Amino acid sequence: GAVVSQHPSWVICKSGTSVKIECRSLDFQATTMFWYRQFPKQSLMLMATSNEGSKATYEQGVEKDKFLINHASLTLSTLTVTSAHPEDSSFYICSVQFTGTNTEAFFGQGTRLTVV
Amino acid sequence: QKEVEQDPGPLSVPEGAIVSLNCTYSNSAFQYFMWYRQYSRKGPELLMYTYSSGNKEDGRFTAQVDKSSKYISLFIRDSQPSDSATYLCAISPSGGYNKLIFGAGTRLAVHP
């Protein structure tokens, strides 16, 4: 079964509004989650690392005030795209990695955001 | 120079063909190597995971790592139309909570 649940799977919003995307780790506690963005026919680009109970770590070039990340519990991280614009339209994917004998990452099903 | 280079394709093969997908990377510190399959508008799913050099086989899939050449490969035997997807290589410098660096992804189409 799914290890990571992401919601919603798609959303259309008006320019200037904010959109919240949820990422839940099912059955496992995740102190760290990752948020990626993927434009059509391009690879996944890491946006930020979400840390439970502390501030997220953003990749270079990603506006932290525009992409708000909250990791309030060990099973939930949220990404809020604030004041969305058409250029923010993309496929947003979260992932969870677990320590242990490997560094396997599990991905959510992704959220397709369209800003009109 | 990108940290991971992958030919985006598209790659079109007939059903039953052997498919070879490849990536090169630049940093010799990378130790963990993964292949993900991504269907259209879905999140990636892990296919193969390898650590250090060598081969790993799982059914019709074989992952190969050559650290001396900084070259990783995924072979698909007896390819099926259901294998049509984008295949992404991903690398990580070490285990634990480390971000993955993805290749551009190769689009594969297997036609009947």
XYZ file of N, CA and C in Angstrom:
684
model
N 0.823 -1.205 0.000
C 0.000 0.000 0.000
C 0.852 1.248 0.000
N 0.184 2.387 -0.120
C 0.892 3.656 -0.195
C 1.594 3.944 1.120
N 2.755 4.519 1.021
C 3.516 4.915 2.197
C 3.335 6.399 2.456
N 3.150 7.149 1.373
C 3.003 8.590 1.453
C 1.714 8.993 0.736
N 0.929 9.799 1.393
C -0.324 10.275 0.811
C -0.251 11.777 0.628
N -0.552 12.227 -0.568
C -0.496 13.650 -0.879
C -1.872 14.102 -1.333
N -2.257 15.286 -0.871
C -3.600 15.786 -1.177
C -3.588 17.294 -1.326
N -4.268 17.870 -2.296
C -5.081 17.193 -3.303
C -4.217 16.687 -4.450
N -4.776 15.909 -5.318
C -4.025 15.411 -6.462
C -3.982 16.444 -7.579
N -4.983 17.315 -7.590
C -4.944 18.417 -8.544
C -5.755 19.570 -7.988
N -5.362 20.762 -8.359
C -6.071 21.948 -7.900
C -5.913 23.066 -8.927
N -6.990 23.794 -9.123
C -6.982 24.974 -9.985
C -7.321 26.156 -9.091
N -6.527 27.194 -9.165
C -6.815 28.366 -8.345
C -6.630 29.638 -9.167
N -7.199 30.701 -8.651
C -7.068 31.988 -9.321
C -5.757 32.659 -8.927
N -5.234 33.424 -9.818
C -4.005 34.154 -9.564
C -4.182 35.065 -8.349
N -3.200 35.031 -7.456
C -3.260 35.863 -6.259
C -3.754 35.140 -5.018
N -4.325 33.986 -5.196
C -4.803 33.217 -4.046
C -3.709 32.262 -3.563
N -3.960 31.652 -2.408
C -2.997 30.707 -1.832
C -3.549 29.289 -1.880
N -2.665 28.350 -2.007
C -3.049 26.941 -2.090
C -2.210 26.125 -1.115
N -2.866 25.245 -0.377
C -2.151 24.391 0.573
C -2.164 22.950 0.078
N -0.991 22.345 0.123
C -0.840 20.941 -0.279
C -0.360 20.157 0.941
N -1.007 19.028 1.187
C -0.653 18.214 2.350
C 0.109 16.964 1.942
N 1.054 16.589 2.767
C 1.822 15.370 2.555
C 1.827 14.593 3.864
N 1.291 13.400 3.827
C 1.204 12.577 5.031
C 2.027 11.306 4.898
N 2.788 11.021 5.916
C 3.523 9.770 5.984
C 2.640 8.762 6.705
N 2.276 7.707 6.009
C 1.375 6.704 6.561
C 2.191 5.616 7.259
N 1.836 5.276 8.467
C 2.452 4.167 9.188
C 3.862 4.435 9.697
N 4.485 5.524 9.251
C 5.846 5.787 9.691
C 5.955 7.223 10.189
N 6.809 7.418 11.141
C 7.091 8.766 11.596
C 8.246 9.314 10.779
N 8.057 10.509 10.288
C 9.062 11.098 9.411
C 9.493 12.449 9.963
N 10.708 12.518 10.461
C 11.197 13.805 10.945
C 11.590 14.717 9.781
N 11.816 14.112 8.632
C 12.213 14.889 7.463
C 11.383 14.487 6.252
N 10.883 15.466 5.567
C 10.189 15.253 4.300
C 10.770 16.231 3.278
N 10.617 15.893 2.024
C 11.175 16.706 0.959
C 10.063 17.150 0.014
N 10.179 18.384 -0.474
C 9.238 18.893 -1.457
C 9.973 19.159 -2.771
N 9.400 18.604 -3.840
C 9.965 18.761 -5.169
C 8.954 19.463 -6.076
N 9.480 20.057 -7.130
C 8.640 20.633 -8.179
C 9.105 20.046 -9.505
N 8.149 19.770 -10.349
C 8.490 19.176 -11.643
C 7.684 19.868 -12.734
N 8.389 20.517 -13.656
C 7.747 21.117 -14.808
C 7.624 20.066 -15.910
N 6.697 20.286 -16.848
C 6.458 19.270 -17.888
C 7.735 18.831 -18.594
N 7.901 17.533 -18.696
C 9.033 16.912 -19.383
C 10.370 17.283 -18.761
N 10.361 17.666 -17.516
C 11.601 17.946 -16.817
C 11.695 17.076 -15.568
N 12.881 17.072 -14.994
C 13.092 16.226 -13.829
C 12.592 16.894 -12.556
N 12.695 16.171 -11.476
C 12.286 16.705 -10.185
C 13.370 17.637 -9.655
N 12.944 18.797 -9.206
C 13.873 19.738 -8.619
C 13.509 19.928 -7.150
N 14.452 19.694 -6.290
C 14.194 19.838 -4.867
C 13.960 21.298 -4.534
N 12.862 21.558 -3.820
C 12.568 22.916 -3.396
C 13.053 23.157 -1.970
N 12.723 22.201 -1.099
C 13.038 22.416 0.305
C 12.986 21.115 1.070
N 13.675 21.124 2.183
C 13.652 20.000 3.114
C 12.841 20.426 4.320
N 11.818 19.657 4.616
C 10.912 19.984 5.711
C 11.331 19.231 6.968
N 11.575 19.954 8.029
C 12.048 19.356 9.273
C 10.993 19.503 10.358
N 10.622 18.411 10.962
C 9.594 18.434 11.999
C 10.034 19.290 13.176
N 9.212 20.256 13.500
C 9.462 21.083 14.661
C 10.449 22.207 14.469
N 10.935 22.373 13.255
C 11.870 23.465 13.011
C 11.654 24.037 11.610
N 12.402 25.054 11.304
C 12.227 25.704 10.001
C 12.699 24.814 8.867
N 12.030 24.981 7.742
C 12.440 24.227 6.567
C 13.732 24.798 5.986
N 14.443 23.955 5.298
C 15.667 24.373 4.604
C 15.354 24.481 3.120
N 15.520 25.668 2.579
C 15.153 25.907 1.182
C 16.382 25.830 0.279
N 16.156 25.330 -0.924
C 17.210 25.297 -1.923
C 17.415 26.703 -2.494
N 18.582 26.883 -3.039
C 18.917 28.185 -3.614
C 17.922 28.548 -4.708
N 17.435 29.767 -4.653
C 16.509 30.237 -5.678
C 15.049 30.016 -5.350
N 14.749 29.308 -4.284
C 13.360 29.066 -3.890
C 12.965 30.089 -2.840
N 11.897 30.825 -3.089
C 11.473 31.883 -2.179
C 10.732 31.286 -0.978
N 11.331 31.417 0.186
C 10.734 30.820 1.371
C 9.443 31.529 1.778
N 9.301 32.795 1.442
C 8.075 33.523 1.799
C 6.935 33.194 0.851
N 7.271 32.644 -0.287
C 6.239 32.291 -1.246
C 5.801 30.840 -1.056
N 6.735 30.004 -0.727
C 6.447 28.585 -0.530
C 6.638 28.267 0.960
N 5.532 28.391 1.684
C 5.583 28.192 3.123
C 5.451 26.714 3.456
N 6.365 26.245 4.277
C 6.357 24.834 4.665
C 6.186 24.733 6.163
N 5.249 23.878 6.554
C 5.002 23.624 7.962
C 5.034 22.130 8.204
N 5.850 21.738 9.158
C 5.997 20.298 9.475
C 5.702 20.147 10.964
N 4.424 20.250 11.285
C 4.015 20.350 12.682
C 3.982 19.016 13.408
N 3.903 17.935 12.677
C 3.869 16.624 13.336
C 4.766 15.659 12.570
N 4.963 14.490 13.138
C 5.858 13.512 12.521
C 5.250 12.825 11.313
N 3.980 13.116 11.040
C 3.342 12.467 9.901
C 2.772 13.447 8.892
N 2.922 14.737 9.119
C 2.297 15.701 8.222
C 3.203 16.890 7.945
N 3.378 17.156 6.661
C 4.051 18.375 6.225
C 3.135 19.055 5.212
N 3.061 20.379 5.273
C 2.230 21.104 4.312
C 3.072 22.125 3.569
N 2.729 22.290 2.305
C 3.348 23.306 1.457
C 2.253 24.259 1.033
N 2.418 25.538 1.338
C 1.444 26.547 0.927
C 2.082 27.459 -0.112
N 1.478 27.484 -1.273
C 1.929 28.397 -2.326
C 1.135 29.681 -2.147
N 1.810 30.731 -1.723
C 1.118 31.979 -1.431
C 1.115 32.892 -2.655
N 0.024 33.659 -2.774
C -0.113 34.593 -3.887
C 0.333 33.933 -5.199
N -0.357 32.868 -5.515
C 0.057 32.054 -6.671
C -0.084 32.826 -7.976
N 0.814 32.572 -8.883
C 0.801 33.170 -10.214
C 0.877 32.054 -11.247
N 0.490 32.331 -12.475
C 0.519 31.273 -13.504
C 1.856 30.560 -13.622
N 2.944 31.277 -13.383
C 4.253 30.616 -13.496
C 4.513 29.618 -12.379
N 3.651 29.626 -11.343
C 3.764 28.630 -10.275
C 3.077 27.320 -10.654
N 2.366 27.333 -11.763
C 1.699 26.109 -12.215
C 2.752 25.041 -12.453
N 2.575 23.911 -11.792
C 3.582 22.856 -11.874
C 3.044 21.611 -11.176
N 3.864 20.604 -11.141
C 3.553 19.352 -10.444
C 4.409 19.341 -9.183
N 3.763 19.328 -8.030
C 4.488 19.369 -6.758
C 4.422 17.980 -6.110
N 5.566 17.490 -5.695
C 5.641 16.130 -5.144
C 6.415 16.154 -3.829
N 5.910 15.420 -2.853
C 6.627 15.302 -1.594
C 7.222 13.898 -1.490
N 8.233 13.783 -0.675
C 8.800 12.451 -0.449
C 9.236 12.311 1.001
N 9.329 11.080 1.406
C 9.761 10.731 2.755
C 10.901 9.735 2.627
N 11.933 9.945 3.402
C 13.037 8.999 3.419
C 13.206 8.469 4.822
N 13.597 7.220 4.918
C 13.753 6.599 6.214
C 15.191 6.131 6.402
N 15.701 6.342 7.578
C 17.037 5.836 7.868
C 16.971 4.332 8.049
N 18.127 3.747 8.035
C 18.164 2.291 8.175
C 19.283 1.763 7.324
N 19.041 0.706 6.654
C 20.091 0.113 5.843
C 20.165 0.743 4.453
N 19.226 1.573 4.120
C 19.281 2.210 2.803
C 18.704 3.607 2.879
N 18.702 4.275 1.763
C 18.213 5.651 1.729
C 17.001 5.747 0.816
N 16.217 4.669 0.797
C 15.058 4.608 -0.083
C 14.087 5.738 0.209
N 13.621 6.373 -0.839
C 12.668 7.467 -0.719
C 11.334 7.037 -1.291
N 10.266 7.399 -0.611
C 8.921 7.118 -1.076
C 8.256 8.435 -1.442
N 7.582 8.451 -2.561
C 6.993 9.675 -3.054
C 5.476 9.652 -2.945
N 4.913 10.827 -2.741
C 3.484 10.978 -2.845
C 3.068 10.924 -4.293
N 1.772 10.948 -4.514
C 1.272 10.833 -5.888
C 1.351 12.144 -6.647
N 1.732 13.209 -5.952
C 1.902 14.487 -6.622
C 0.642 15.318 -6.649
N 0.822 16.612 -6.770
C -0.288 17.570 -6.881
C -0.045 18.442 -8.099
N -1.000 18.411 -9.000
C -0.880 19.270 -10.184
C -1.580 20.579 -9.893
N -0.822 21.644 -9.850
C -1.362 22.970 -9.574
C -1.445 23.757 -10.869
N -2.632 24.282 -11.124
C -2.830 25.167 -12.267
C -3.358 26.496 -11.749
N -2.630 27.550 -12.051
C -3.025 28.889 -11.624
C -3.536 29.641 -12.845
N -4.764 30.097 -12.741
C -5.369 30.773 -13.902
C -5.596 32.258 -13.618
N 28.705 22.056 -15.220
C 28.396 20.637 -15.449
C 27.342 20.174 -14.431
N 26.287 19.529 -14.935
C 25.277 19.011 -14.046
C 25.845 17.871 -13.226
N 25.297 17.703 -12.036
C 25.778 16.623 -11.186
C 25.380 15.261 -11.730
N 24.234 15.207 -12.376
C 23.763 13.957 -12.974
C 23.290 14.258 -14.394
N 23.786 13.515 -15.347
C 23.399 13.691 -16.731
C 22.621 12.465 -17.204
N 21.507 12.725 -17.856
C 20.692 11.615 -18.362
C 20.057 12.053 -19.670
N 20.142 11.232 -20.665
C 19.560 11.523 -21.964
C 18.041 11.479 -21.852
N 17.335 12.568 -22.162
C 15.879 12.592 -21.982
C 15.092 11.773 -22.996
N 15.776 11.292 -24.049
C 15.067 10.523 -25.061
C 14.239 11.426 -25.957
N 13.097 10.987 -26.471
C 12.432 9.729 -26.117
C 13.085 8.514 -26.763
N 12.868 7.389 -26.122
C 13.387 6.128 -26.602
C 12.192 5.238 -26.941
N 12.139 4.791 -28.185
C 11.028 3.963 -28.637
C 11.547 2.601 -29.059
N 10.982 1.538 -28.472
C 11.454 0.183 -28.774
C 10.261 -0.735 -29.004
N 10.473 -1.828 -29.713
C 9.373 -2.791 -29.878
C 9.261 -3.682 -28.651
N 8.090 -4.196 -28.448
C 7.856 -5.113 -27.338
C 8.833 -6.290 -27.418
N 9.380 -6.647 -26.251
C 10.325 -7.757 -26.189
C 11.780 -7.340 -26.286
N 12.027 -6.099 -26.630
C 13.400 -5.617 -26.776
C 14.072 -5.464 -25.418
N 15.391 -5.449 -25.453
C 16.173 -5.129 -24.255
C 16.439 -3.625 -24.269
N 16.111 -2.988 -23.166
C 16.270 -1.543 -23.069
C 17.447 -1.220 -22.162
N 18.235 -0.274 -22.573
C 19.370 0.184 -21.768
C 19.210 1.670 -21.491
N 19.147 2.016 -20.226
C 19.022 3.405 -19.803
C 20.263 3.762 -18.993
N 20.773 4.967 -19.193
C 22.056 5.301 -18.577
C 22.082 6.698 -17.977
N 22.951 6.839 -16.996
C 23.230 8.134 -16.394
C 24.718 8.226 -16.086
N 25.229 9.428 -16.133
C 26.593 9.670 -15.657
C 26.517 10.710 -14.549
N 27.464 10.658 -13.648
C 27.486 11.625 -12.573
C 28.892 12.149 -12.383
N 29.008 13.255 -11.703
C 30.293 13.950 -11.669
C 31.045 13.788 -10.353
N 30.339 13.555 -9.271
C 30.971 13.557 -7.959
C 31.223 12.133 -7.481
N 32.486 11.811 -7.282
C 32.841 10.451 -6.870
C 32.382 10.131 -5.450
N 31.940 11.148 -4.712
C 31.470 10.911 -3.342
C 30.103 10.237 -3.298
N 29.392 10.268 -4.404
C 28.070 9.647 -4.413
C 28.196 8.147 -4.229
N 27.338 7.600 -3.366
C 27.451 6.188 -3.048
C 26.163 5.407 -3.259
N 25.031 6.106 -3.237
C 23.755 5.417 -3.367
C 23.131 5.783 -4.705
N 22.644 4.755 -5.393
C 22.154 4.965 -6.749
C 20.785 4.302 -6.897
N 19.866 5.032 -7.439
C 18.502 4.546 -7.541
C 17.922 4.796 -8.920
N 16.989 3.968 -9.275
C 16.202 4.168 -10.490
C 14.727 4.229 -10.106
N 14.073 5.267 -10.603
C 12.653 5.442 -10.363
C 11.906 5.384 -11.686
N 10.693 4.898 -11.620
C 9.806 4.907 -12.778
C 8.671 5.870 -12.471
N 8.347 6.700 -13.442
C 7.279 7.667 -13.248
C 6.318 7.616 -14.422
N 5.086 7.251 -14.126
C 4.048 7.309 -15.138
C 3.524 8.737 -15.188
N 2.883 9.065 -16.289
C 2.433 10.425 -16.509
C 1.530 10.900 -15.373
N 1.856 12.069 -14.836
C 1.057 12.714 -13.793
C 0.967 11.888 -12.508
N 1.997 11.094 -12.256
C 2.063 10.335 -11.015
C 3.399 10.609 -10.327
N 3.478 10.276 -9.043
C 4.747 10.393 -8.352
C 5.670 9.257 -8.751
N 6.968 9.445 -8.629
C 7.922 8.379 -8.978
C 7.808 7.195 -8.013
N 8.074 6.021 -8.533
C 8.118 4.825 -7.689
C 9.487 4.170 -7.842
N 10.014 3.718 -6.727
C 11.360 3.139 -6.736
C 11.368 1.788 -7.437
N 12.301 1.645 -8.366
C 12.475 0.380 -9.067
C 13.649 -0.408 -8.512
N 14.777 0.261 -8.455
C 16.006 -0.424 -8.068
C 16.833 0.512 -7.186
N 17.545 -0.105 -6.280
C 18.421 0.636 -5.383
C 19.735 -0.117 -5.272
N 20.846 0.571 -5.464
C 22.142 -0.089 -5.338
C 23.093 0.792 -4.551
N 24.005 0.135 -3.912
C 25.042 0.827 -3.148
C 26.389 0.379 -3.689
N 27.202 1.338 -4.045
C 28.539 1.084 -4.555
C 28.491 0.365 -5.904
N 29.604 -0.123 -6.369
C 29.681 -0.715 -7.702
C 29.106 -2.119 -7.734
N 28.725 -2.545 -8.932
C 28.235 -3.898 -9.101
C 26.884 -3.942 -9.766
N 26.339 -5.137 -9.842
C 25.043 -5.368 -10.463
C 24.012 -5.791 -9.431
N 22.771 -5.468 -9.745
C 21.665 -5.936 -8.916
C 20.511 -6.276 -9.842
N 19.943 -7.443 -9.641
C 18.888 -7.905 -10.533
C 17.593 -8.091 -9.764
N 16.482 -7.710 -10.426
C 15.169 -7.908 -9.835
C 14.196 -8.169 -10.982
N 13.920 -9.453 -11.183
C 13.015 -9.807 -12.273
C 13.606 -9.416 -13.616
N 12.880 -8.625 -14.361
C 13.346 -8.210 -15.693
C 14.298 -7.011 -15.633
N 14.514 -6.474 -14.462
C 15.326 -5.271 -14.305
C 16.695 -5.593 -13.709
N 17.718 -4.970 -14.282
C 19.073 -5.092 -13.754
C 19.671 -3.701 -13.657
N 20.152 -3.370 -12.471
C 20.831 -2.095 -12.266
C 22.324 -2.351 -12.177
N 23.088 -1.499 -12.806
C 24.534 -1.660 -12.851
C 25.200 -0.352 -12.472
N 26.202 -0.425 -11.637
C 26.942 0.763 -11.217
C 28.420 0.544 -11.483
N 29.027 1.491 -12.146
C 30.465 1.476 -12.372
C 31.022 2.771 -11.787
N 31.487 2.690 -10.563
C 31.949 3.898 -9.890
C 33.232 4.431 -10.512
N 34.040 3.564 -11.089
C 35.291 4.046 -11.687
C 35.003 4.958 -12.876
N 33.911 4.681 -13.575
C 33.532 5.500 -14.728
C 32.439 6.500 -14.385
N 31.922 6.424 -13.157
C 30.813 7.289 -12.728
C 29.635 7.111 -13.704
N 29.256 5.860 -13.868
C 28.267 5.511 -14.887
C 27.310 4.509 -14.277
N 26.010 4.776 -14.401
C 25.024 3.826 -13.902
C 24.047 3.477 -15.019
N 23.552 2.259 -14.979
C 22.680 1.772 -16.039
C 21.510 1.002 -15.459
N 20.443 0.997 -16.212
C 19.281 0.165 -15.916
C 18.940 -0.590 -17.187
N 18.882 -1.905 -17.074
C 18.515 -2.733 -18.217
C 17.137 -3.345 -17.966
N 16.328 -3.304 -18.990
C 15.007 -3.923 -18.919
C 14.952 -5.007 -19.982
N 14.760 -6.239 -19.539
C 14.663 -7.351 -20.478
C 13.204 -7.591 -20.840
N 12.994 -8.141 -22.033
C 11.631 -8.495 -22.474
C 10.671 -7.327 -22.182
N 10.990 -6.181 -22.712
C 10.205 -4.982 -22.405
C 8.745 -5.154 -22.827
N 7.881 -4.556 -22.039
C 6.436 -4.645 -22.245
C 5.854 -3.245 -22.439
N 4.721 -3.152 -23.115
C 4.087 -1.821 -23.256
C 3.840 -1.152 -21.910
N 3.605 -1.953 -20.872
C 3.387 -1.376 -19.543
C 4.650 -0.760 -18.950
N 5.794 -1.015 -19.579
C 7.037 -0.383 -19.132
C 7.162 1.049 -19.649
N 6.256 1.443 -20.530
C 6.307 2.796 -21.085
C 6.099 3.816 -19.971
N 7.105 4.619 -19.750
C 7.099 5.574 -18.637
C 8.365 6.417 -18.757
N 8.535 7.301 -17.811
C 9.791 8.038 -17.710
C 10.616 7.412 -16.600
N 11.874 7.162 -16.892
C 12.773 6.533 -15.930
C 13.791 7.559 -15.456
N 13.837 7.740 -14.160
C 14.741 8.733 -13.575
C 15.815 8.034 -12.753
N 17.048 8.417 -12.995
C 18.095 7.960 -12.092
C 18.214 8.986 -10.959
N 18.623 8.517 -9.821
C 18.804 9.409 -8.674
C 20.011 8.952 -7.888
N 20.733 9.898 -7.368
C 21.926 9.567 -6.603
C 21.925 10.326 -5.281
N 22.672 9.793 -4.348
C 22.772 10.414 -3.031
C 24.192 10.197 -2.502
N 24.724 11.190 -1.804
C 26.097 11.034 -1.313
C 26.243 10.021 -0.199
N 25.200 9.862 0.605
C 25.300 8.909 1.701
C 23.905 8.545 2.152
N 23.827 7.647 3.102
C 22.531 7.204 3.579
C 21.902 8.211 4.526
N 20.778 7.830 5.088
C 20.101 8.726 6.001
C 19.279 9.763 5.287
N 19.027 10.852 5.928
C 18.163 11.879 5.372
C 18.948 12.804 4.456
N 19.262 12.289 3.306
C 19.978 13.097 2.335
C 19.132 13.321 1.106
N 19.199 14.511 0.582
C 18.409 14.804 -0.599
C 18.933 14.007 -1.774
N 18.029 13.661 -2.645
C 18.373 12.936 -3.854
C 18.580 13.930 -4.986
N 19.515 13.611 -5.845
C 19.749 14.410 -7.033
C 19.302 13.579 -8.216
N 18.358 14.122 -8.973
C 17.753 13.362 -10.055
C 18.344 13.728 -11.410
N 18.375 12.742 -12.285
C 18.649 13.004 -13.683
C 17.406 13.574 -14.337
N 17.543 13.970 -15.585
C 16.437 14.600 -16.297
C 15.295 13.638 -16.585
N 15.604 12.324 -16.565
C 14.572 11.352 -16.894
C 14.589 10.993 -18.365
N 14.461 9.715 -18.676
C 14.380 9.239 -20.057
C 12.984 8.710 -20.315
N 12.335 9.267 -21.323
C 10.993 8.794 -21.681
C 11.107 7.563 -22.563
N 10.495 6.486 -22.121
C 10.539 5.219 -22.847
C 9.151 4.870 -23.356
N 9.083 4.491 -24.596
C 7.829 4.004 -25.187
C 8.082 2.622 -25.758
N 7.327 1.632 -25.281
C 7.431 0.268 -25.792
C 6.165 0.001 -26.590
N 6.331 -0.214 -27.872
C 5.154 -0.392 -28.709
C 4.961 -1.868 -29.065
N 3.681 -2.278 -29.103
C 3.369 -3.698 -29.368
C 3.855 -4.128 -30.751
